[in-house]
PDB file of C-alpha atoms in Angstrom:
ATOM      1  CA  MET A   1      14.664 122.843 -43.960  1.00 89.00           C
ATOM      2  CA  LEU A   2      17.749 123.597 -42.319  1.00 96.00           C
ATOM      3  CA  THR A   3      19.672 121.527 -40.014  1.00 97.00           C
ATOM      4  CA  ILE A   4      21.035 122.656 -36.550  1.00 97.00           C
ATOM      5  CA  GLU A   5      24.459 122.721 -38.110  1.00 97.00           C
ATOM      6  CA  GLN A   6      23.186 125.091 -40.821  1.00 97.00           C
ATOM      7  CA  ALA A   7      21.349 127.272 -38.464  1.00 97.00           C
ATOM      8  CA  MET A   8      24.283 127.656 -36.216  1.00 97.00           C
ATOM      9  CA  ALA A   9      26.308 128.994 -39.156  1.00 97.00           C
ATOM     10  CA  THR A  10      23.641 131.097 -40.492  1.00 96.00           C
ATOM     11  CA  PHE A  11      22.539 132.818 -37.226  1.00 97.00           C
ATOM     12  CA  GLY A  12      25.837 132.429 -35.194  1.00 95.00           C
ATOM     13  CA  VAL A  13      24.060 130.750 -32.342  1.00 94.00           C
ATOM     14  CA  THR A  14      25.671 127.931 -30.455  1.00 93.00           C
ATOM     15  CA  VAL A  15      23.816 125.156 -28.971  1.00 95.00           C
ATOM     16  CA  ASP A  16      24.799 122.215 -26.630  1.00 95.00           C
ATOM     17  CA  GLU A  17      27.127 119.767 -27.616  1.00 95.00           C
ATOM     18  CA  HIS A  18      24.816 116.676 -27.180  1.00 95.00           C
ATOM     19  CA  LEU A  19      22.174 118.105 -29.606  1.00 95.00           C
ATOM     20  CA  ASP A  20      22.568 116.178 -32.956  1.00 96.00           C
ATOM     21  CA  ARG A  21      24.004 118.840 -35.610  1.00 96.00           C
ATOM     22  CA  GLN A  22      22.641 117.032 -38.625  1.00 97.00           C
ATOM     23  CA  ALA A  23      18.939 116.932 -37.339  1.00 97.00           C
ATOM     24  CA  GLU A  24      16.743 118.999 -39.580  1.00 97.00           C
ATOM     25  CA  ILE A  25      14.703 121.729 -37.965  1.00 97.00           C
ATOM     26  CA  PRO A  26      10.933 121.333 -38.670  1.00 96.00           C
ATOM     27  CA  ILE A  27       8.970 124.390 -39.704  1.00 98.00           C
ATOM     28  CA  LEU A  28       5.529 124.281 -37.914  1.00 97.00           C
ATOM     29  CA  SER A  29       2.442 126.434 -38.394  1.00 97.00           C
ATOM     30  CA  GLY A  30       0.459 125.224 -35.373  1.00 96.00           C
ATOM     31  CA  LEU A  31       0.978 125.581 -31.428  1.00 96.00           C
ATOM     32  CA  GLN A  32       4.592 124.710 -30.410  1.00 96.00           C
ATOM     33  CA  PHE A  33       6.743 125.109 -27.219  1.00 94.00           C
ATOM     34  CA  GLN A  34      10.333 125.899 -26.563  1.00 92.00           C
ATOM     35  CA  GLY A  35      11.095 125.480 -22.978  1.00 86.00           C
ATOM     36  CA  ASP A  36       9.125 128.367 -21.195  1.00 86.00           C
ATOM     37  CA  VAL A  37       8.023 130.064 -24.576  1.00 93.00           C
ATOM     38  CA  ALA A  38       4.894 129.112 -26.268  1.00 94.00           C
ATOM     39  CA  VAL A  39       4.184 129.909 -30.101  1.00 97.00           C
ATOM     40  CA  VAL A  40       0.333 130.080 -30.444  1.00 96.00           C
ATOM     41  CA  PRO A  41      -1.250 130.860 -33.873  1.00 98.00           C
ATOM     42  CA  ALA A  42      -3.333 133.952 -33.250  1.00 96.00           C
ATOM     43  CA  LYS A  43      -5.995 136.411 -35.187  1.00 95.00           C
ATOM     44  CA  ARG A  44      -4.276 139.488 -34.501  1.00 91.00           C
ATOM     45  CA  ASP A  45      -3.355 142.582 -36.255  1.00 94.00           C
ATOM     46  CA  PRO A  46       0.076 141.942 -37.947  1.00 96.00           C
ATOM     47  CA  ALA A  47       3.251 142.894 -36.238  1.00 97.00           C
ATOM     48  CA  ARG A  48       5.160 145.645 -38.010  1.00 94.00           C
ATOM     49  CA  THR A  49       8.619 145.928 -36.511  1.00 97.00           C
ATOM     50  CA  PRO A  50      11.296 144.015 -38.470  1.00 98.00           C
ATOM     51  CA  VAL A  51      13.166 141.444 -36.756  1.00 98.00           C
ATOM     52  CA  PRO A  52      16.861 142.630 -37.074  1.00 97.00           C
ATOM     53  CA  GLU A  53      19.446 140.208 -38.472  1.00 95.00           C
ATOM     54  CA  ALA A  54      21.034 139.918 -34.912  1.00 95.00           C
ATOM     55  CA  GLY A  55      17.592 138.947 -33.581  1.00 97.00           C
ATOM     56  CA  VAL A  56      15.434 139.839 -30.919  1.00 96.00           C
ATOM     57  CA  PRO A  57      15.538 138.462 -27.280  1.00 94.00           C
ATOM     58  CA  ILE A  58      12.292 136.995 -26.278  1.00 93.00           C
ATOM     59  CA  VAL A  59      13.187 135.749 -22.810  1.00 87.00           C
ATOM     60  CA  ARG A  60      16.364 136.250 -21.086  1.00 80.00           C
ATOM     61  CA  GLY A  61      17.878 133.718 -18.814  1.00 72.00           C
ATOM     62  CA  GLN A  62      19.343 134.244 -15.448  1.00 66.00           C
ATOM     63  CA  GLY A  63      22.626 136.603 -15.854  1.00 63.00           C
ATOM     64  CA  GLY A  64      21.702 136.654 -19.972  1.00 60.00           C
ATOM     65  CA  ALA A  65      22.458 133.284 -20.516  1.00 66.00           C
ATOM     66  CA  ASN A  66      20.243 130.825 -22.289  1.00 81.00           C
ATOM     67  CA  THR A  67      17.957 133.520 -23.968  1.00 90.00           C
ATOM     68  CA  HIS A  68      15.373 132.532 -26.201  1.00 94.00           C
ATOM     69  CA  LEU A  69      16.340 134.597 -29.361  1.00 96.00           C
ATOM     70  CA  LEU A  70      14.089 135.144 -32.259  1.00 98.00           C
ATOM     71  CA  LEU A  71      15.575 135.156 -35.764  1.00 98.00           C
ATOM     72  CA  ALA A  72      14.427 135.096 -39.346  1.00 98.00           C
ATOM     73  CA  THR A  73      15.417 134.092 -43.002  1.00 97.00           C
ATOM     74  CA  GLY A  74      13.248 136.624 -44.948  1.00 97.00           C
ATOM     75  CA  LYS A  75      10.913 139.102 -43.566  1.00 98.00           C
ATOM     76  CA  ALA A  76       9.645 138.675 -40.201  1.00 98.00           C
ATOM     77  CA  PHE A  77       8.169 141.054 -37.531  1.00 98.00           C
ATOM     78  CA  PHE A  78       7.785 141.249 -34.007  1.00 98.00           C
ATOM     79  CA  THR A  79       5.851 143.612 -31.771  1.00 96.00           C
ATOM     80  CA  PRO A  80       6.343 143.381 -27.921  1.00 93.00           C
ATOM     81  CA  GLU A  81       3.433 143.434 -25.658  1.00 87.00           C
ATOM     82  CA  ARG A  82       3.439 146.848 -24.353  1.00 72.00           C
ATOM     83  CA  PHE A  83       1.287 146.019 -21.219  1.00 64.00           C
ATOM     84  CA  GLY A  84       3.716 144.137 -18.897  1.00 56.00           C
ATOM     85  CA  GLY A  85       2.768 141.464 -16.401  1.00 62.00           C
ATOM     86  CA  GLY A  86       0.771 139.292 -18.795  1.00 74.00           C
ATOM     87  CA  MET A  87       1.685 136.157 -20.568  1.00 85.00           C
ATOM     88  CA  VAL A  88       1.728 137.246 -24.020  1.00 91.00           C
ATOM     89  CA  LEU A  89       5.391 138.541 -24.883  1.00 94.00           C
ATOM     90  CA  GLY A  90       4.282 140.103 -28.217  1.00 95.00           C
ATOM     91  CA  VAL A  91       2.769 139.294 -31.653  1.00 96.00           C
ATOM     92  CA  LEU A  92       5.090 137.739 -34.361  1.00 98.00           C
ATOM     93  CA  THR A  93       4.340 137.948 -38.161  1.00 98.00           C
ATOM     94  CA  VAL A  94       6.109 135.641 -40.460  1.00 98.00           C
ATOM     95  CA  ALA A  95       5.947 136.856 -44.446  1.00 98.00           C
ATOM     96  CA  ASP A  96       4.647 134.266 -46.811  1.00 97.00           C
ATOM     97  CA  ASP A  97       8.258 133.354 -48.114  1.00 96.00           C
ATOM     98  CA  ALA A  98      10.029 133.448 -44.720  1.00 98.00           C
ATOM     99  CA  THR A  99      10.707 131.420 -41.912  1.00 98.00           C
ATOM    100  CA  ALA A 100      11.301 132.554 -38.213  1.00 98.00           C
ATOM    101  CA  TYR A 101      13.381 130.604 -35.589  1.00 98.00           C
ATOM    102  CA  LEU A 102      13.438 130.525 -31.787  1.00 97.00           C
ATOM    103  CA  ALA A 103      16.943 129.632 -30.815  1.00 97.00           C
ATOM    104  CA  HIS A 104      18.119 128.409 -27.316  1.00 95.00           C
ATOM    105  CA  PRO A 105      21.478 126.995 -26.385  1.00 93.00           C
ATOM    106  CA  GLU A 106      19.741 123.751 -24.583  1.00 92.00           C
ATOM    107  CA  HIS A 107      16.680 123.495 -27.135  1.00 93.00           C
ATOM    108  CA  ALA A 108      18.422 124.245 -30.307  1.00 96.00           C
ATOM    109  CA  PHE A 109      15.891 125.743 -33.111  1.00 97.00           C
ATOM    110  CA  THR A 110      12.219 125.862 -33.261  1.00 96.00           C
ATOM    111  CA  GLY A 111      11.096 126.744 -36.847  1.00 98.00           C
ATOM    112  CA  ILE A 112       8.132 128.933 -37.382  1.00 98.00           C
ATOM    113  CA  ALA A 113       6.116 128.858 -40.611  1.00 98.00           C
ATOM    114  CA  PRO A 114       4.410 131.959 -42.284  1.00 98.00           C
ATOM    115  CA  GLY A 115       1.576 133.499 -40.333  1.00 98.00           C
ATOM    116  CA  THR A 116       0.755 135.612 -37.189  1.00 98.00           C
ATOM    117  CA  TYR A 117       1.320 134.222 -33.763  1.00 97.00           C
ATOM    118  CA  GLU A 118       1.467 135.292 -30.070  1.00 96.00           C
ATOM    119  CA  LEU A 119       4.585 134.584 -28.333  1.00 96.00           C
ATOM    120  CA  ARG A 120       3.759 133.647 -24.544  1.00 94.00           C
ATOM    121  CA  ARG A 121       5.247 132.616 -21.347  1.00 88.00           C
ATOM    122  CA  GLN A 122       4.139 129.294 -19.707  1.00 77.00           C
ATOM    123  CA  ARG A 123       3.241 129.207 -16.135  1.00 67.00           C
ATOM    124  CA  GLU A 124       2.908 125.964 -14.015  1.00 62.00           C
ATOM    125  CA  GLN A 125       0.908 125.186 -10.728  1.00 60.00           C
ATOM    126  CA  ALA A 126       3.159 123.989  -8.022  1.00 62.00           C
ATOM    127  CA  ASP A 127       2.613 125.372  -4.364  1.00 65.00           C
ATOM    128  CA  GLN A 128       1.725 128.556  -6.286  1.00 61.00           C
ATOM    129  CA  THR A 129       1.325 129.561  -9.879  1.00 59.00           C
ATOM    130  CA  ARG A 130       4.556 130.732 -11.375  1.00 55.00           C
ATOM    131  CA  LEU A 131       6.323 131.148 -14.647  1.00 61.00           C
ATOM    132  CA  VAL A 132       7.888 127.998 -15.978  1.00 57.00           C
ATOM    133  CA  ALA A 133      11.842 128.382 -15.207  1.00 57.00           C
ATOM    134  CA  ASP A 134      13.879 127.133 -18.437  1.00 55.00           C
TER     135      ASP A 134
END
């Protein structure tokens, strides 16, 4: 497992100062959330587009700040959902010897174990149904 400090050095993503740089990033294979993004194990065809070294922006924050960035050590693949308007952002497949990470300045890193997942937006019920604002 990487620490937050090691992940920052590996990926060049800086997180907020209050986050413990020595904390280990757990690698999870089940349902997990990072702010307004859900990582949901799925029985889907595997994604086929490699995650580049620079990562893939999954959800961009306002003005480009606080983006959820998908990164990987080893082979990981992401296919964006082609039909806009839905809650599914795309399909992520992490190879058996790899780990994917979601990075975010306020949430640090989330580790994703080998497998196939849907990356989804969350929504909340307030006066009306809306996407969760992160």
